[in-house]
One Martini backbone bead per residue (centre of mass of N, CA, C, O) as a GRO file, in nm:
protein
  246
    1GLY     BB    1   2.353  13.927  10.501
    2ARG     BB    2   2.198  13.823  10.782
    3ASP     BB    3   2.137  13.525  10.692
    4SER     BB    4   2.430  13.461  10.583
    5MET     BB    5   2.566  13.513  10.884
    6SER     BB    6   2.436  13.323  11.089
    7PRO     BB    7   2.619  13.069  11.072
    8VAL     BB    8   2.873  13.215  11.162
    9VAL     BB    9   2.773  13.320  11.432
   10ARG     BB   10   2.690  13.045  11.542
   11GLY     BB   11   2.976  12.926  11.529
   12ILE     BB   12   3.113  13.124  11.719
   13ARG     BB   13   2.930  13.074  11.964
   14SER     BB   14   2.994  12.772  11.988
   15THR     BB   15   3.297  12.803  12.031
   16MET     BB   16   3.283  12.986  12.284
   17ALA     BB   17   3.124  12.793  12.461
   18GLY     BB   18   3.336  12.571  12.459
   19PHE     BB   19   3.564  12.739  12.580
   20LYS     BB   20   3.427  12.802  12.849
   21ARG     BB   21   3.404  12.512  12.943
   22ASP     BB   22   3.703  12.442  12.927
   23ALA     BB   23   3.808  12.673  13.105
   24ALA     BB   24   3.647  12.611  13.358
   25THR     BB   25   3.761  12.330  13.400
   26GLY     BB   26   4.061  12.399  13.390
   27PHE     BB   27   4.066  12.627  13.597
   28GLY     BB   28   3.939  12.468  13.828
   29LEU     BB   29   4.156  12.253  13.846
   30ALA     BB   30   4.391  12.445  13.891
   31ALA     BB   31   4.278  12.572  14.147
   32GLY     BB   32   4.261  12.314  14.311
   33ILE     BB   33   4.559  12.245  14.291
   34ASN     BB   34   4.659  12.512  14.410
   35VAL     BB   35   4.534  12.488  14.688
   36MET     BB   36   4.678  12.225  14.765
   37GLY     BB   37   4.963  12.328  14.715
   38LEU     BB   38   4.958  12.559  14.919
   39ALA     BB   39   4.887  12.389  15.165
   40THR     BB   40   5.133  12.205  15.153
   41ARG     BB   41   5.350  12.426  15.168
   42ALA     BB   42   5.256  12.554  15.432
   43ILE     BB   43   5.286  12.306  15.607
   44GLY     BB   44   5.585  12.259  15.542
   45ALA     BB   45   5.690  12.530  15.651
   46VAL     BB   46   5.590  12.499  15.940
   47THR     BB   47   5.727  12.229  16.011
   48ASP     BB   48   6.013  12.319  15.953
   49TYR     BB   49   6.026  12.549  16.160
   50LEU     BB   50   5.945  12.386  16.411
   51GLY     BB   51   6.174  12.186  16.387
   52ASP     BB   52   6.402  12.395  16.412
   53ALA     BB   53   6.312  12.507  16.686
   54LEU     BB   54   6.339  12.248  16.847
   55HIS     BB   55   6.638  12.208  16.784
   56ALA     BB   56   6.736  12.474  16.910
   57ALA     BB   57   6.636  12.413  17.198
   58GLN     BB   58   6.805  12.153  17.232
   59GLU     BB   59   7.083  12.284  17.191
   60GLU     BB   60   7.069  12.474  17.430
   61GLU     BB   61   7.038  12.263  17.647
   62ALA     BB   62   7.307  12.120  17.580
   63SER     BB   63   7.495  12.368  17.630
   64ILE     BB   64   7.426  12.403  17.928
   65VAL     BB   65   7.506  12.122  18.026
   66LYS     BB   66   7.798  12.131  17.928
   67LEU     BB   67   7.890  12.373  18.099
   68THR     BB   68   7.806  12.281  18.385
   69THR     BB   69   7.974  12.021  18.377
   70ALA     BB   70   8.250  12.159  18.341
   71ILE     BB   71   8.242  12.314  18.605
   72LYS     BB   72   8.207  12.082  18.804
   73ALA     BB   73   8.479  11.933  18.706
   74ASN     BB   74   8.687  12.217  18.730
   75VAL     BB   75   8.539  12.376  18.977
   76ASP     BB   76   8.597  12.450  19.283
   77GLY     BB   77   8.320  12.547  19.471
   78TRP     BB   78   8.079  12.561  19.303
   79ASP     BB   79   7.740  12.703  19.338
   80GLY     BB   80   7.561  12.698  19.048
   81ASN     BB   81   7.590  12.989  18.941
   82THR     BB   82   7.500  13.147  18.605
   83ALA     BB   83   7.406  13.445  18.582
   84ALA     BB   84   7.666  13.608  18.523
   85MET     BB   85   7.752  13.446  18.273
   86GLU     BB   86   7.491  13.490  18.106
   87ALA     BB   87   7.521  13.798  18.093
   88VAL     BB   88   7.778  13.795  17.924
   89ILE     BB   89   7.668  13.636  17.687
   90ARG     BB   90   7.448  13.838  17.605
   91LYS     BB   91   7.642  14.075  17.552
   92ARG     BB   92   7.821  13.914  17.329
   93MET     BB   93   7.599  13.892  17.109
   94ALA     BB   94   7.664  14.181  16.986
   95LEU     BB   95   7.923  14.038  16.826
   96GLY     BB   96   7.791  13.765  16.680
   97PHE     BB   97   7.759  13.551  16.918
   98SER     BB   98   7.629  13.284  17.022
   99ASP     BB   99   7.539  13.119  17.303
  100ASP     BB  100   7.628  12.834  17.218
  101GLU     BB  101   7.923  12.901  17.124
  102GLN     BB  102   8.005  13.020  17.396
  103ARG     BB  103   7.962  12.772  17.574
  104ASP     BB  104   8.155  12.589  17.422
  105SER     BB  105   8.403  12.764  17.472
  106LEU     BB  106   8.396  12.765  17.784
  107ALA     BB  107   8.414  12.461  17.830
  108LYS     BB  108   8.702  12.440  17.715
  109LEU     BB  109   8.847  12.659  17.894
  110ILE     BB  110   8.777  12.537  18.173
  111GLY     BB  111   8.947  12.277  18.123
  112VAL     BB  112   9.216  12.458  18.147
  113THR     BB  113   9.172  12.682  18.388
  114HIS     BB  114   8.962  12.632  18.630
  115ASP     BB  115   8.817  12.922  18.548
  116VAL     BB  116   8.574  13.141  18.477
  117THR     BB  117   8.709  13.419  18.450
  118GLU     BB  118   8.943  13.325  18.265
  119ALA     BB  119   8.764  13.210  18.041
  120LEU     BB  120   8.631  13.481  17.968
  121ARG     BB  121   8.892  13.627  17.892
  122LEU     BB  122   8.985  13.432  17.666
  123GLN     BB  123   8.734  13.454  17.492
  124ARG     BB  124   8.770  13.753  17.418
  125ILE     BB  125   9.029  13.702  17.260
  126ALA     BB  126   8.909  13.493  17.062
  127MET     BB  127   8.716  13.693  16.926
  128ASP     BB  128   8.931  13.878  16.808
  129LEU     BB  129   9.085  13.660  16.651
  130ALA     BB  130   8.849  13.563  16.476
  131ARG     BB  131   8.810  13.838  16.329
  132LEU     BB  132   9.097  13.877  16.221
  133ARG     BB  133   9.122  13.564  16.084
  134GLY     BB  134   8.845  13.427  16.007
  135MET     BB  135   8.740  13.259  16.247
  136ALA     BB  136   8.618  13.045  16.445
  137LEU     BB  137   8.557  13.034  16.772
  138GLU     BB  138   8.641  12.742  16.814
  139ASP     BB  139   8.930  12.768  16.691
  140ALA     BB  140   9.031  12.997  16.874
  141THR     BB  141   8.987  12.844  17.137
  142LEU     BB  142   9.174  12.603  17.086
  143LEU     BB  143   9.429  12.771  17.055
  144LEU     BB  144   9.426  12.918  17.335
  145GLY     BB  145   9.416  12.661  17.502
  146LYS     BB  146   9.700  12.563  17.418
  147VAL     BB  147   9.854  12.810  17.511
  148ALA     BB  148   9.758  12.803  17.809
  149GLY     BB  149   9.889  12.501  17.829
  150GLY     BB  150  10.196  12.572  17.675
  151ASN     BB  151  10.154  12.582  17.346
  152VAL     BB  152  10.319  12.821  17.179
  153GLY     BB  153  10.429  12.700  16.902
  154ILE     BB  154  10.150  12.682  16.744
  155LEU     BB  155  10.142  12.978  16.629
  156LYS     BB  156  10.316  12.935  16.370
  157ARG     BB  157  10.089  12.795  16.200
  158TYR     BB  158   9.933  13.100  16.205
  159GLY     BB  159  10.151  13.340  16.182
  160ILE     BB  160  10.237  13.377  16.490
  161GLN     BB  161  10.472  13.585  16.642
  162ILE     BB  162  10.683  13.473  16.904
  163ARG     BB  163  10.900  13.483  17.123
  164LYS     BB  164  11.144  13.307  17.228
  165GLY     BB  165  11.040  13.170  17.536
  166ALA     BB  166  10.760  13.229  17.578
  167SER     BB  167  10.501  13.245  17.764
  168ALA     BB  168  10.173  13.204  17.793
  169THR     BB  169  10.117  13.487  17.903
  170GLU     BB  170  10.276  13.641  17.681
  171ALA     BB  171  10.126  13.528  17.437
  172LEU     BB  172   9.841  13.629  17.513
  173ALA     BB  173   9.919  13.928  17.524
  174ALA     BB  174  10.006  13.948  17.225
  175ILE     BB  175   9.732  13.872  17.105
  176GLN     BB  176   9.570  14.097  17.236
  177LYS     BB  177   9.729  14.327  17.100
  178MET     BB  178   9.685  14.238  16.801
  179ALA     BB  179   9.341  14.190  16.832
  180GLY     BB  180   9.236  14.428  16.958
  181GLY     BB  181   8.895  14.529  16.874
  182GLN     BB  182   8.778  14.342  16.642
  183ALA     BB  183   8.491  14.269  16.737
  184GLU     BB  184   8.380  14.558  16.755
  185ALA     BB  185   8.444  14.644  16.466
  186PHE     BB  186   8.273  14.427  16.329
  187GLY     BB  187   7.997  14.514  16.465
  188LYS     BB  188   7.996  14.794  16.275
  189THR     BB  189   7.932  14.629  16.040
  190SER     BB  190   7.740  14.469  15.810
  191ALA     BB  191   7.838  14.189  15.893
  192GLY     BB  192   7.772  14.229  16.192
  193ALA     BB  193   7.469  14.274  16.153
  194SER     BB  194   7.416  13.995  16.031
  195ALA     BB  195   7.513  13.833  16.274
  196ARG     BB  196   7.305  13.948  16.475
  197PHE     BB  197   7.057  13.857  16.321
  198GLU     BB  198   7.113  13.554  16.335
  199VAL     BB  199   7.110  13.542  16.641
  200ALA     BB  200   6.820  13.646  16.678
  201MET     BB  201   6.684  13.418  16.515
  202GLY     BB  202   6.786  13.194  16.698
  203GLU     BB  203   6.642  13.293  16.954
  204LEU     BB  204   6.358  13.273  16.841
  205SER     BB  205   6.363  12.970  16.788
  206GLU     BB  206   6.412  12.887  17.081
  207THR     BB  207   6.154  13.008  17.194
  208VAL     BB  208   5.957  12.848  17.022
  209GLY     BB  209   6.059  12.568  17.103
  210LYS     BB  210   5.980  12.594  17.403
  211MET     BB  211   5.671  12.645  17.356
  212ILE     BB  212   5.630  12.359  17.172
  213ALA     BB  213   5.742  12.110  17.318
  214GLY     BB  214   5.485  12.000  17.446
  215PRO     BB  215   5.266  12.022  17.186
  216ALA     BB  216   5.412  11.874  16.949
  217ALA     BB  217   5.270  11.598  16.940
  218ASP     BB  218   4.984  11.705  16.880
  219PHE     BB  219   5.057  11.856  16.622
  220THR     BB  220   5.159  11.612  16.462
  221SER     BB  221   4.893  11.458  16.473
  222TRP     BB  222   4.722  11.668  16.326
  223LEU     BB  223   4.883  11.659  16.059
  224ALA     BB  224   4.836  11.360  16.006
  225ASP     BB  225   4.527  11.386  15.974
  226ILE     BB  226   4.532  11.569  15.728
  227VAL     BB  227   4.686  11.379  15.540
  228ASN     BB  228   4.474  11.131  15.590
  229GLY     BB  229   4.214  11.245  15.674
  230GLY     BB  230   3.892  11.357  15.841
  231THR     BB  231   3.921  11.635  15.911
  232PRO     BB  232   3.789  11.941  15.911
  233ALA     BB  233   4.009  12.066  15.736
  234GLU     BB  234   4.002  11.857  15.509
  235LEU     BB  235   3.701  11.883  15.441
  236GLU     BB  236   3.715  12.181  15.361
  237ILE     BB  237   3.915  12.154  15.132
  238ARG     BB  238   3.737  11.960  14.969
  239ALA     BB  239   3.492  12.147  14.938
  240ILE     BB  240   3.634  12.372  14.786
  241THR     BB  241   3.730  12.198  14.552
  242ASP     BB  242   3.451  12.099  14.458
  243ARG     BB  243   3.336  12.382  14.391
  244ILE     BB  244   3.548  12.448  14.172
  245LEU     BB  245   3.485  12.180  13.991
  246GLU     BB  246   3.174  12.240  13.914
   0.00000   0.00000   0.00000
């Protein structure tokens, strides 16, 4: 009957009440830990991205300085204007080559050709060769730079056959004929689309890096205060955690 079941019911109720208390405490602790964990991961992700962005902006600055220095040292009468060259670089980014790797390529080629226009022409051939042979633009640039400098025989190491006694001009023309159109063809593939996307993301990082370069020190100090405690943000996080654990 009812009276005989009362102790059982009371026992079940007591057990459930204990479970609720334990669950509330356990879940509250887990939630508090989770909040702090999420906050830590979020801060870490932001600082990692901003650090990468700053690094990207610094690398772009270095690539610009490297190229302009190479031009000053190798091109007589250069007027210091890089607008036309940068316009070509931006256009060639559509082929999946970043502006930084293009500037590095041009700096090397200008050291050989002593002419900006010729360096741009050779770089375009290097881009086709890079896509044809699956080479990095830097490697293709170094190879063409050696050929332009008269070392035609080096092509044999790469399986590129040029007639014996060919001049540097003839060798470069043969390479252009062999690899012509490869960069544009690659750009129309899914791999080319991925390369363009990576370049675009790199440009975005550079832009963000330039924007935060000035206030980066203040931002880092603010994050340090959060980690060390005592800032309004830290106190709020602690208050939320305390309410959860109550």
